[in-house]
Every structure is written in structure tokens, then in C-alpha cells.
mmCIF file of C-alpha atoms in Angstrom:
data_model
loop_
_atom_site.group_PDB
_atom_site.id
_atom_site.type_symbol
_atom_site.label_atom_id
_atom_site.label_comp_id
_atom_site.label_asym_id
_atom_site.label_seq_id
_atom_site.Cartn_x
_atom_site.Cartn_y
_atom_site.Cartn_z
ATOM 1 C CA MET A 1 -19.887 -7.170 1.107
ATOM 2 C CA GLY A 2 -19.223 -6.886 4.682
ATOM 3 C CA GLY A 3 -21.884 -6.495 7.418
ATOM 4 C CA GLY A 4 -23.057 -3.189 9.153
ATOM 5 C CA SER A 5 -25.319 -0.301 7.972
ATOM 6 C CA SER A 6 -24.189 2.006 5.156
ATOM 7 C CA ILE A 7 -21.718 4.893 6.728
ATOM 8 C CA PRO A 8 -22.990 8.359 5.528
ATOM 9 C CA ARG A 9 -19.728 10.993 4.805
ATOM 10 C CA SER A 10 -18.275 12.704 7.236
ATOM 11 C CA LYS A 11 -20.442 15.780 6.582
ATOM 12 C CA ASN A 12 -23.598 13.691 7.722
ATOM 13 C CA VAL A 13 -22.273 12.063 10.516
ATOM 14 C CA PRO A 14 -22.905 13.033 14.255
ATOM 15 C CA THR A 15 -19.691 14.230 15.653
ATOM 16 C CA VAL A 16 -17.747 15.674 18.672
ATOM 17 C CA ILE A 17 -14.627 18.149 19.128
ATOM 18 C CA VAL A 18 -12.345 16.883 22.083
ATOM 19 C CA THR A 19 -10.710 18.760 23.961
ATOM 20 C CA SER A 20 -8.114 21.011 22.215
ATOM 21 C CA THR A 21 -4.540 21.401 23.072
ATOM 22 C CA LYS A 22 -2.998 25.418 22.750
ATOM 23 C CA GLU A 23 -2.087 24.824 18.836
ATOM 24 C CA ALA A 24 -6.047 25.472 18.637
ATOM 25 C CA SER A 25 -5.659 29.507 18.377
ATOM 26 C CA GLN A 26 -3.042 28.600 15.553
ATOM 27 C CA THR A 27 -5.693 26.022 13.562
ATOM 28 C CA ALA A 28 -6.974 27.082 10.173
ATOM 29 C CA PRO A 29 -10.463 27.803 9.840
ATOM 30 C CA SER A 30 -13.751 25.752 11.389
ATOM 31 C CA SER A 31 -14.037 24.212 7.587
ATOM 32 C CA LEU A 32 -10.575 22.039 7.838
ATOM 33 C CA LYS A 33 -11.148 20.843 10.867
ATOM 34 C CA ARG A 34 -11.519 17.016 11.825
ATOM 35 C CA HIS A 35 -13.945 15.740 14.045
ATOM 36 C CA VAL A 36 -13.905 12.420 15.714
ATOM 37 C CA SER A 37 -17.034 10.506 15.648
ATOM 38 C CA PRO A 38 -18.433 8.706 18.308
ATOM 39 C CA VAL A 39 -18.309 4.420 18.634
ATOM 40 C CA SER A 40 -21.321 4.554 20.949
ATOM 41 C CA GLN A 41 -23.328 6.204 23.582
ATOM 42 C CA SER A 42 -21.515 5.038 26.229
ATOM 43 C CA LYS A 43 -17.733 4.489 24.610
ATOM 44 C CA SER A 44 -16.266 7.420 22.291
ATOM 45 C CA SER A 45 -12.959 7.909 20.639
ATOM 46 C CA LEU A 46 -10.447 9.751 23.278
ATOM 47 C CA ALA A 47 -8.433 11.969 21.166
ATOM 48 C CA THR A 48 -6.714 15.436 20.728
ATOM 49 C CA HIS A 49 -7.555 17.474 18.499
ATOM 50 C CA ARG A 50 -4.362 19.647 17.323
ATOM 51 C CA GLY A 51 -5.914 21.517 13.932
ATOM 52 C CA ALA A 52 -4.520 22.377 10.701
ATOM 53 C CA LEU A 53 -1.206 24.047 10.650
ATOM 54 C CA LEU A 54 0.921 26.126 7.526
ATOM 55 C CA ARG A 55 4.014 25.497 6.929
ATOM 56 C CA ASN A 56 5.621 27.867 8.771
ATOM 57 C CA GLN A 57 3.245 27.526 12.220
ATOM 58 C CA LEU A 58 5.088 23.886 12.599
ATOM 59 C CA THR A 59 7.184 24.313 15.738
ATOM 60 C CA GLU A 60 11.233 23.313 15.475
ATOM 61 C CA ALA A 61 9.655 19.543 17.556
ATOM 62 C CA GLN A 62 7.160 19.102 15.344
ATOM 63 C CA ARG A 63 9.411 19.555 11.715
ATOM 64 C CA LYS A 64 12.001 17.081 12.873
ATOM 65 C CA ASP A 65 9.662 14.826 13.577
ATOM 66 C CA LEU A 66 8.012 14.693 10.766
ATOM 67 C CA THR A 67 10.862 15.209 8.209
ATOM 68 C CA GLU A 68 12.491 11.841 10.015
ATOM 69 C CA VAL A 69 8.810 9.975 9.259
ATOM 70 C CA LEU A 70 8.789 10.825 6.106
ATOM 71 C CA GLY A 71 12.262 9.512 5.289
ATOM 72 C CA VAL A 72 11.239 6.223 6.767
ATOM 73 C CA ALA A 73 7.412 6.555 5.128
ATOM 74 C CA ARG A 74 6.497 2.917 3.236
ATOM 75 C CA ALA A 75 4.325 4.775 0.877
ATOM 76 C CA SER A 76 6.686 5.649 -2.078
ATOM 77 C CA LYS A 77 4.776 8.956 -3.258
ATOM 78 C CA LEU A 78 5.971 10.056 0.285
ATOM 79 C CA ASN A 79 9.133 8.315 1.242
ATOM 80 C CA GLY A 80 12.084 11.566 1.133
ATOM 81 C CA LYS A 81 9.471 14.051 0.548
ATOM 82 C CA ALA A 82 10.364 17.702 1.938
ATOM 83 C CA LEU A 83 7.858 19.695 4.095
ATOM 84 C CA ALA A 84 7.762 22.438 0.962
ATOM 85 C CA ASP A 85 5.690 19.963 -0.449
ATOM 86 C CA PHE A 86 2.847 20.096 1.313
ATOM 87 C CA CYS A 87 1.334 23.409 2.992
ATOM 88 C CA ARG A 88 -0.786 21.930 5.408
ATOM 89 C CA PHE A 89 -0.657 19.169 8.719
ATOM 90 C CA GLN A 90 -3.210 18.643 10.862
ATOM 91 C CA PHE A 91 -2.220 16.718 13.920
ATOM 92 C CA ASP A 92 -4.321 14.255 15.820
ATOM 93 C CA GLU A 93 -4.035 12.102 18.356
ATOM 94 C CA PHE A 94 -5.937 9.072 19.643
ATOM 95 C CA CYS A 95 -4.674 7.396 23.360
ATOM 96 C CA ALA A 96 -4.572 3.822 24.333
ATOM 97 C CA GLY A 97 -8.365 2.059 24.268
ATOM 98 C CA SER A 98 -9.645 4.082 21.262
ATOM 99 C CA GLU A 99 -11.933 2.965 18.508
ATOM 100 C CA VAL A 100 -12.147 6.113 15.952
ATOM 101 C CA VAL A 101 -14.727 5.707 13.417
ATOM 102 C CA ASP A 102 -14.276 8.141 11.143
ATOM 103 C CA PRO A 103 -15.028 8.227 7.547
ATOM 104 C CA SER A 104 -12.611 11.210 6.994
ATOM 105 C CA LEU A 105 -9.859 9.652 8.344
ATOM 106 C CA TRP A 106 -10.086 7.835 4.767
ATOM 107 C CA GLN A 107 -11.556 10.054 2.529
ATOM 108 C CA ASP A 108 -9.330 13.330 3.704
ATOM 109 C CA GLY A 109 -5.905 11.397 3.764
ATOM 110 C CA PRO A 110 -2.898 10.694 3.476
ATOM 111 C CA ASN A 111 -2.387 10.078 6.901
ATOM 112 C CA LEU A 112 0.868 10.431 8.018
ATOM 113 C CA VAL A 113 1.740 7.582 11.218
ATOM 114 C CA LEU A 114 4.064 9.635 13.859
ATOM 115 C CA SER A 115 4.318 7.168 16.570
ATOM 116 C CA GLY A 116 1.992 4.498 18.573
ATOM 117 C CA LYS A 117 0.333 1.467 17.037
ATOM 118 C CA ALA A 118 -2.651 1.057 15.975
ATOM 119 C CA SER A 119 -4.931 -1.843 13.748
ATOM 120 C CA VAL A 120 -7.176 -1.257 11.203
ATOM 121 C CA VAL A 121 -10.554 -2.982 11.707
ATOM 122 C CA ILE A 122 -13.363 -4.017 9.109
ATOM 123 C CA ASN A 123 -16.724 -5.684 9.241
ATOM 124 C CA ILE A 124 -16.701 -8.670 6.999
ATOM 125 C CA ASN A 125 -19.990 -10.907 7.380
ATOM 126 C CA ASN A 126 -20.225 -8.918 10.420
ATOM 127 C CA THR A 127 -17.383 -10.434 11.632
ATOM 128 C CA PRO A 128 -14.489 -7.991 13.121
ATOM 129 C CA VAL A 129 -11.169 -8.642 10.790
ATOM 130 C CA THR A 130 -8.035 -6.492 11.273
ATOM 131 C CA VAL A 131 -6.971 -5.451 7.972
ATOM 132 C CA CYS A 132 -3.547 -3.823 8.455
ATOM 133 C CA VAL A 133 -1.348 -2.723 11.517
ATOM 134 C CA LEU A 134 -0.746 0.865 11.858
ATOM 135 C CA LEU A 135 3.085 1.972 12.591
ATOM 136 C CA ARG A 136 5.484 4.862 12.605
ATOM 137 C CA GLY A 137 5.996 5.409 9.071
ATOM 138 C CA ASP A 138 2.360 3.908 8.308
ATOM 139 C CA SER A 139 0.299 6.310 5.868
ATOM 140 C CA PHE A 140 -3.697 5.531 5.266
ATOM 141 C CA GLY A 141 -6.264 7.627 3.971
ATOM 142 C CA TRP A 142 -7.081 9.227 0.643
ATOM 143 C CA GLN A 143 -7.889 12.180 -1.267
ATOM 144 C CA CYS A 144 -11.087 11.879 -3.129
ATOM 145 C CA PHE A 145 -12.205 14.531 -5.705
ATOM 146 C CA ASP A 146 -16.070 14.299 -7.374
ATOM 147 C CA GLU A 147 -14.661 15.861 -10.267
ATOM 148 C CA ASP A 148 -11.485 13.473 -11.151
ATOM 149 C CA PRO A 149 -12.623 9.290 -12.161
ATOM 150 C CA GLU A 150 -9.272 8.357 -10.778
ATOM 151 C CA VAL A 151 -10.051 8.402 -7.139
ATOM 152 C CA PRO A 152 -11.646 5.348 -5.733
ATOM 153 C CA GLU A 153 -14.704 5.830 -4.762
ATOM 154 C CA VAL A 154 -15.042 4.618 -0.796
ATOM 155 C CA ASP A 155 -18.425 4.230 -0.310
ATOM 156 C CA GLN A 156 -18.052 0.641 -0.561
ATOM 157 C CA TRP A 157 -15.375 0.558 2.064
ATOM 158 C CA LEU A 158 -17.154 3.055 4.874
ATOM 159 C CA ARG A 159 -19.759 0.554 4.068
ATOM 160 C CA LEU A 160 -17.670 -2.119 6.202
ATOM 161 C CA ARG A 161 -16.953 0.602 9.038
ATOM 162 C CA PRO A 162 -12.968 0.306 9.093
ATOM 163 C CA ARG A 163 -12.008 1.782 12.090
ATOM 164 C CA VAL A 164 -8.496 2.141 13.839
ATOM 165 C CA VAL A 165 -8.550 0.763 17.185
ATOM 166 C CA VAL A 166 -5.445 1.263 19.759
ATOM 167 C CA GLY A 167 -5.307 -0.965 21.656
ATOM 168 C CA ALA A 168 -5.206 -0.909 25.554
ATOM 169 C CA GLY A 169 -2.552 0.119 27.569
ATOM 170 C CA ALA A 170 -1.126 0.790 23.931
ATOM 171 C CA ALA A 171 1.378 3.910 23.310
ATOM 172 C CA PRO A 172 -1.094 6.793 22.069
ATOM 173 C CA LEU A 173 -1.428 7.161 18.116
ATOM 174 C CA ARG A 174 0.055 9.973 16.235
ATOM 175 C CA ILE A 175 -1.375 10.931 12.806
ATOM 176 C CA CYS A 176 -0.877 14.114 11.132
ATOM 177 C CA LEU A 177 -3.004 14.828 7.535
ATOM 178 C CA LEU A 178 -0.596 16.076 4.805
ATOM 179 C CA GLU A 179 -2.274 17.857 1.968
ATOM 180 C CA GLU A 180 -0.293 19.670 -0.962
ATOM 181 C CA GLU A 181 -1.599 22.015 -3.172
ATOM 182 C CA ASP A 182 -1.951 22.115 -6.720
ATOM 183 C CA VAL A 183 0.146 24.593 -7.921
ATOM 184 C CA GLU A 184 -1.598 25.063 -11.090
ATOM 185 C CA GLY A 185 -4.782 25.588 -9.758
ATOM 186 C CA ALA A 186 -3.450 27.153 -6.175
ATOM 187 C CA SER A 187 -5.468 30.002 -5.265
ATOM 188 C CA ASN A 188 -5.583 31.504 -1.681
ATOM 189 C CA ASP A 189 -9.248 29.079 -0.909
ATOM 190 C CA PHE A 190 -8.484 25.989 1.139
ATOM 191 C CA GLY A 191 -11.106 24.016 -0.558
ATOM 192 C CA ARG A 192 -10.359 20.296 -1.869
ATOM 193 C CA ASN A 193 -10.303 21.205 -5.497
ATOM 194 C CA ASN A 194 -6.471 23.360 -4.715
ATOM 195 C CA ILE A 195 -5.483 19.608 -2.582
ATOM 196 C CA SER A 196 -3.471 17.595 -4.766
ATOM 197 C CA ARG A 197 -4.168 13.012 -4.991
ATOM 198 C CA LEU A 198 -1.056 12.002 -3.816
ATOM 199 C CA PHE A 199 -1.820 8.534 -4.634
ATOM 200 C CA SER A 200 -3.134 6.975 -7.544
ATOM 201 C CA LYS A 201 -4.288 3.765 -9.112
ATOM 202 C CA ARG A 202 -1.265 2.813 -11.277
ATOM 203 C CA SER A 203 0.051 0.018 -9.833
ATOM 204 C CA VAL A 204 3.040 -0.048 -7.599
ATOM 205 C CA THR A 205 4.653 -3.333 -10.588
ATOM 206 C CA GLY A 206 5.049 -0.361 -13.086
ATOM 207 C CA ILE A 207 1.810 -0.796 -14.848
ATOM 208 C CA ARG A 208 -1.682 -0.058 -14.681
ATOM 209 C CA SER A 209 -3.640 -3.316 -14.174
ATOM 210 C CA GLU A 210 -7.006 -3.893 -14.323
ATOM 211 C CA ALA A 211 -7.433 -5.016 -11.220
ATOM 212 C CA LEU A 212 -6.073 -2.045 -9.174
ATOM 213 C CA GLY A 213 -8.360 0.286 -11.698
ATOM 214 C CA ALA A 214 -10.614 -1.275 -9.878
ATOM 215 C CA LYS A 215 -13.020 -3.607 -12.206
ATOM 216 C CA ARG A 216 -12.203 -6.910 -11.411
ATOM 217 C CA GLU A 217 -15.453 -8.772 -11.571
ATOM 218 C CA GLY A 218 -17.789 -9.194 -8.875
ATOM 219 C CA LEU A 219 -14.644 -7.196 -6.387
ATOM 220 C CA GLY A 220 -15.862 -3.612 -7.370
ATOM 221 C CA THR A 221 -14.506 -0.579 -6.287
ATOM 222 C CA CYS A 222 -12.427 -2.039 -2.564
ATOM 223 C CA VAL A 223 -10.221 -4.269 -4.923
ATOM 224 C CA SER A 224 -7.970 -0.824 -5.250
ATOM 225 C CA LEU A 225 -8.239 0.438 -2.057
ATOM 226 C CA PHE A 226 -7.518 -2.600 0.169
ATOM 227 C CA CYS A 227 -4.293 -2.493 -1.998
ATOM 228 C CA SER A 228 -3.618 0.887 -1.337
ATOM 229 C CA ILE A 229 -4.098 0.207 2.588
ATOM 230 C CA TRP A 230 -1.582 -2.989 2.087
ATOM 231 C CA LEU A 231 1.265 -0.869 -0.072
ATOM 232 C CA THR A 232 1.610 1.816 2.596
ATOM 233 C CA THR A 233 0.424 -0.067 6.321
ATOM 234 C CA THR A 234 2.440 -3.087 7.854
ATOM 235 C CA PRO A 235 1.138 -6.400 7.723
ATOM 236 C CA THR A 236 -1.013 -8.274 10.448
ATOM 237 C CA ALA A 237 0.830 -10.884 12.711
ATOM 238 C CA GLU A 238 -1.422 -13.630 10.909
ATOM 239 C CA GLY A 239 -1.340 -12.179 6.655
ATOM 240 C CA VAL A 240 -3.830 -12.079 4.198
ATOM 241 C CA CYS A 241 -3.577 -15.891 4.282
ATOM 242 C CA CYS A 242 -4.568 -17.299 7.117
ATOM 243 C CA THR A 243 -7.355 -14.659 7.985
ATOM 244 C CA GLU A 244 -10.746 -15.739 8.978
ATOM 245 C CA SER A 245 -12.587 -13.740 6.570
ATOM 246 C CA GLN A 246 -14.329 -16.290 4.227
ATOM 247 C CA GLY A 247 -11.499 -15.538 1.776
ATOM 248 C CA VAL A 248 -12.920 -12.054 1.257
ATOM 249 C CA LEU A 249 -8.935 -9.924 1.794
ATOM 250 C CA ARG A 250 -7.141 -13.466 -0.061
ATOM 251 C CA ALA A 251 -9.526 -12.400 -3.235
ATOM 252 C CA HIS A 252 -8.924 -8.787 -3.133
ATOM 253 C CA PHE A 253 -4.680 -9.297 -2.353
ATOM 254 C CA LEU A 254 -5.103 -12.212 -5.469
ATOM 255 C CA ALA A 255 -6.466 -9.622 -7.990
ATOM 256 C CA GLY A 256 -5.238 -6.579 -6.965
ATOM 257 C CA LEU A 257 -1.230 -7.702 -6.137
ATOM 258 C CA TRP A 258 -0.748 -10.837 -7.099
ATOM 259 C CA GLY A 259 -2.348 -11.271 -9.748
ATOM 260 C CA PRO A 260 -1.055 -8.244 -11.785
ATOM 261 C CA LEU A 261 2.474 -8.973 -10.105
ATOM 262 C CA LEU A 262 2.311 -12.703 -12.689
ATOM 263 C CA GLU A 263 1.113 -10.887 -15.804
ATOM 264 C CA ARG A 264 3.914 -8.617 -15.664
ATOM 265 C CA PHE A 265 6.410 -11.102 -15.207
ATOM 266 C CA GLN A 266 5.111 -12.775 -17.971
ATOM 267 C CA ALA A 267 5.097 -9.448 -20.127
ATOM 268 C CA LEU A 268 8.716 -9.231 -19.305
ATOM 269 C CA GLN A 269 9.234 -12.932 -20.388
ATOM 270 C CA ASP A 270 7.268 -11.859 -23.665
ATOM 271 C CA GLU A 271 9.766 -8.732 -23.984
ATOM 272 C CA ILE A 272 13.067 -11.315 -23.880
ATOM 273 C CA ARG A 273 11.397 -13.046 -26.271
ATOM 274 C CA ARG A 274 10.490 -10.589 -28.943
ATOM 275 C CA ARG A 275 13.450 -8.666 -28.773
ATOM 276 C CA GLU A 276 15.621 -12.017 -29.264
ATOM 277 C CA ARG A 277 13.588 -12.397 -32.546
ATOM 278 C CA ARG A 278 14.240 -8.976 -33.563
ATOM 279 C CA GLY A 279 17.883 -9.746 -33.546
ATOM 280 C CA PHE A 280 19.120 -7.471 -30.470
ATOM 281 C CA ARG A 281 22.199 -9.033 -28.436
ATOM 282 C CA VAL A 282 22.009 -10.843 -25.692
ATOM 283 C CA HIS A 283 23.527 -8.061 -23.189
ATOM 284 C CA ASP A 284 20.363 -5.840 -24.890
ATOM 285 C CA ARG A 285 17.452 -8.308 -24.681
ATOM 286 C CA PHE A 286 16.929 -7.527 -20.954
ATOM 287 C CA PRO A 287 14.507 -5.243 -20.241
ATOM 288 C CA LEU A 288 14.990 -4.174 -16.818
ATOM 289 C CA GLN A 289 17.705 -2.243 -15.639
ATOM 290 C CA GLY A 290 19.984 -2.897 -12.252
ATOM 291 C CA ASN A 291 17.886 -0.883 -10.319
ATOM 292 C CA GLN A 292 14.621 -2.040 -11.197
ATOM 293 C CA ILE A 293 15.494 -5.889 -10.646
ATOM 294 C CA GLU A 294 15.730 -4.241 -7.241
ATOM 295 C CA LYS A 295 13.185 -2.775 -7.201
ATOM 296 C CA LEU A 296 10.902 -6.014 -8.523
ATOM 297 C CA LYS A 297 12.627 -7.677 -5.854
ATOM 298 C CA CYS A 298 11.345 -5.332 -2.791
ATOM 299 C CA GLN A 299 8.059 -5.795 -4.198
ATOM 300 C CA VAL A 300 7.917 -9.801 -3.997
ATOM 301 C CA ARG A 301 9.373 -9.509 -0.823
ATOM 302 C CA GLN A 302 6.542 -6.598 0.136
ATOM 303 C CA PHE A 303 3.557 -8.913 -1.917
ATOM 304 C CA THR A 304 4.883 -12.394 0.337
ATOM 305 C CA ALA A 305 5.257 -10.114 3.672
ATOM 306 C CA ILE A 306 1.151 -9.467 2.750
ATOM 307 C CA TRP A 307 0.554 -13.095 2.147
ATOM 308 C CA TYR A 308 2.365 -14.436 5.488
ATOM 309 C CA GLY A 309 2.561 -11.997 7.196
ATOM 310 C CA SER A 310 4.577 -9.804 9.585
ATOM 311 C CA ALA A 311 5.461 -12.871 12.119
ATOM 312 C CA ARG A 312 6.684 -14.968 8.939
ATOM 313 C CA GLY A 313 7.932 -11.769 6.647
ATOM 314 C CA GLY A 314 8.070 -12.202 2.927
ATOM 315 C CA ASN A 315 10.453 -14.462 0.330
ATOM 316 C CA LEU A 316 11.417 -14.224 -3.097
ATOM 317 C CA SER A 317 10.671 -17.974 -4.216
ATOM 318 C CA ALA A 318 8.999 -16.259 -7.128
ATOM 319 C CA PHE A 319 10.746 -13.758 -8.015
ATOM 320 C CA PHE A 320 14.133 -16.247 -8.084
ATOM 321 C CA ARG A 321 11.845 -18.875 -10.135
ATOM 322 C CA TRP A 322 11.318 -16.229 -12.572
ATOM 323 C CA PHE A 323 14.328 -14.394 -13.004
ATOM 324 C CA MET A 324 16.083 -17.986 -13.302
ATOM 325 C CA LYS A 325 13.713 -19.020 -16.424
ATOM 326 C CA ALA A 326 13.869 -15.159 -17.773
ATOM 327 C CA LEU A 327 17.646 -15.636 -18.269
ATOM 328 C CA GLU A 328 16.597 -19.015 -19.029
ATOM 329 C CA ILE A 329 15.153 -17.245 -22.268
ATOM 330 C CA ASN A 330 17.434 -14.545 -22.729
ATOM 331 C CA GLY A 331 19.949 -17.555 -23.424
ATOM 332 C CA ILE A 332 22.894 -17.039 -21.154
ATOM 333 C CA THR A 333 22.499 -19.893 -18.856
ATOM 334 C CA ALA A 334 24.124 -23.616 -18.649
ATOM 335 C CA TYR A 335 20.910 -25.134 -19.040
ATOM 336 C CA SER A 336 17.084 -25.434 -18.226
ATOM 337 C CA MET A 337 15.739 -26.007 -15.012
ATOM 338 C CA GLU A 338 12.856 -28.240 -16.814
ATOM 339 C CA ASN A 339 15.216 -30.003 -17.988
ATOM 340 C CA ILE A 340 17.044 -31.095 -14.174
ATOM 341 C CA PRO A 341 14.993 -33.779 -12.571
ATOM 342 C CA VAL A 342 13.417 -32.463 -9.730
ATOM 343 C CA THR A 343 12.265 -34.576 -6.632
ATOM 344 C CA ARG A 344 9.625 -32.868 -4.519
ATOM 345 C CA SER A 345 9.319 -33.345 -0.468
ATOM 346 C CA LEU A 346 6.113 -35.335 0.981
ATOM 347 C CA ASP A 347 4.851 -31.580 2.254
ATOM 348 C CA GLY A 348 5.961 -30.211 -1.582
ATOM 349 C CA TRP A 349 8.053 -27.324 0.460
ATOM 350 C CA VAL A 350 10.933 -28.577 -0.905
ATOM 351 C CA THR A 351 12.738 -28.886 -4.047
ATOM 352 C CA ILE A 352 15.124 -31.404 -4.625
ATOM 353 C CA VAL A 353 17.313 -31.178 -7.273
ATOM 354 C CA ASP A 354 19.292 -33.898 -9.176
ATOM 355 C CA GLY A 355 22.964 -32.542 -8.626
ATOM 356 C CA VAL A 356 24.594 -34.960 -11.028
ATOM 357 C CA ALA A 357 22.409 -33.785 -14.130
ATOM 358 C CA ARG A 358 23.345 -30.387 -12.992
ATOM 359 C CA SER A 359 26.237 -30.701 -12.796
ATOM 360 C CA ASN A 360 26.674 -32.418 -16.343
ATOM 361 C CA ALA A 361 24.489 -28.989 -17.796
ATOM 362 C CA LEU A 362 26.856 -27.228 -16.432
ATOM 363 C CA LYS A 363 30.517 -29.699 -18.011
ATOM 364 C CA GLY A 364 28.591 -28.885 -20.451
ATOM 365 C CA LYS A 365 28.557 -25.332 -21.073
ATOM 366 C CA SER A 366 31.642 -24.958 -20.181
ATOM 367 C CA GLY A 367 32.881 -27.398 -22.995
ATOM 368 C CA GLN A 368 31.551 -25.298 -25.670
#
């Protein structure tokens, strides 16, 4: 899947070190420096390398900026975290017109977007396809450990030639690589083995789905990679449903996000039935608490925004349909929608409910 030749890992990619700033004197050992690979001989990425800083080396402005962005981070693993949760910070800035092809952006993550705007573009059958948009609070990239089977293998992703593209005339994209030290394995060594991974394959639906385990037949490990990117970035304007990708992105979305969500809807309904059979009180049959219902609602809105795009936004139709069905199974509704006549519009987008039948059902319930 995807065009272009296979991209080796960052340590084997010819790189150039771009202009340093005043903070270069405070950088960590050279092994931690991020290098920016040139896109081609004629057009290289325009970037400002700021090096890796320890927490006590951050300026007051950097502390304030990072704290504010972590407070609005889209990734649940980063949202609300404090600076004390991280041990090193590596700043980079990509100017307008940059096209950054650098495997370390994806292998050394997570990278938190501080400001600016860019797009993540890949090649599918030699055709450029925009996967998502990067805005303030978004994040991307994974931390990869050879000995950790939980970390998705990024080789398939790198074969798609992923790059971060900053539009001409746009504000520079400022990002920060966040590294969190593993307390149990902490040592004076700054190697990757002592950095704990911030992202896992556990799905945001709360269950460890087969899809997010990257085992969906025919799609490979890229399922979990696509999903983790979509969940921590901003959707494109047109969304996955209208992207010209020969159905590849739609297949990954359905297998990695929507399918597991529908599976969870079904599992919750089955749990209500199970509790009813075991004699639970009607008030104790519903398996979710109020905050969990709110979280599930937000997930549906987020997933549908990925599908329909930021221009149209997400909706709660699937959540509303499941919620009504769950209450019917629980036995606390006045009627079942299956017993109410409905008429669909010619285009299939509108469902008209028979008001008379619905009113009669409500009267019958109130008279009991």
C-alpha cells in the first residue's frame, strides 16, 4: 500500500543540521538532537533546531506556553499533564513553505503542536493524500521500542512517505517533542529504554479492540497508526469520507474506529440484557455512569467529525440511536421505536415519525 520507495529509519537517512539558535548551548548530547531531512536537493525543509532541554532549563515563556497547550491538548494521554511529568523538551520550528520528510518525527514522538498550521500528507498509489491537519494542541508521533510488543511498527507508515507540509504564507509550525522518564527504569542514561510510552493501542472506546491491536486482516499495522493520528489531530476540511484515497482511509477508519465503536454499543446493550436476566433493579441495569455517557457522546462526535470533516463537523445521530435502543431494552421508555410507523424522505436523510402513533403510545404509558 502506498507509493514511493521504502524509507529507512532516521538513523540511516541522510540529514542536514539547520541553523541553531541561542539555546543551542543548552542542548542535550548530540545523540538526542533532531535532524531534518531534505525533501530534495533543490528544496529542503526550512527549520529552526532548538535542541533538547531539561525541565530546569526551560525559560518562563516556554513553561507558560507548554502549560497552556497541555491544558487544551487533544490527546487524552497529554491533556491536563503538568511539566513535572516530563523530563526533556525538544523544540522545532518549520517555516512557511516547508515540507518535512523526517522519520524521527514519527519515531521519537509525541510531538505537541504549540502554534501554526500544517498538514500531514502521505502517498497512496503515488497520489498525495492529506491525512489530517496540525493545529495548536494537536500531537503526533510514537515512541518505538524494539523490546515492547505494544508499540506499533512504523515501517509500513514510513513506506507511505509521510511528511509535514506547512503552506506558503502560513505561520511557522512550532512543535515540542515531549519525553517522559520511566521512574522504575530511570538512570543517568538518556536512551530510549528509559522513556515511557505515552500512546498505546488501547482504544478510546475503553476496550482493547482487534482493530486497534492492528490485526485487522488485509490492513496491517497501519490501522492503529492511522487511528492514533486521527484521534490526536484536527480532521481535514472534507473528512475521510470524501478523501481521494481509493477507499484506503475509509477502510482504516471503519476497521479501526467505527467498527470497534459499534461493537461497544452492542456489548453495552448485551450487558443491560444480562443484568435484566439476573434480576437487577431497573435503576441498576444501565452499565455506564453519567461521566462515561458524556465521554461516549464526545467520542461519537469526534469520530463523525473525522469522517465528515471539520467543515461540516461531527454529529450525535449514532449515539442518539444507540441511547434510545438501550433505554428500550432497559424497559423504561413509553414505547419502542420499532412499533412506531416512520417515513423516510426521498434522499434518505430525514426520518418522519408518526406523531399520532407516538402520542397514543405516550398516553397508554401514562394511563398505566
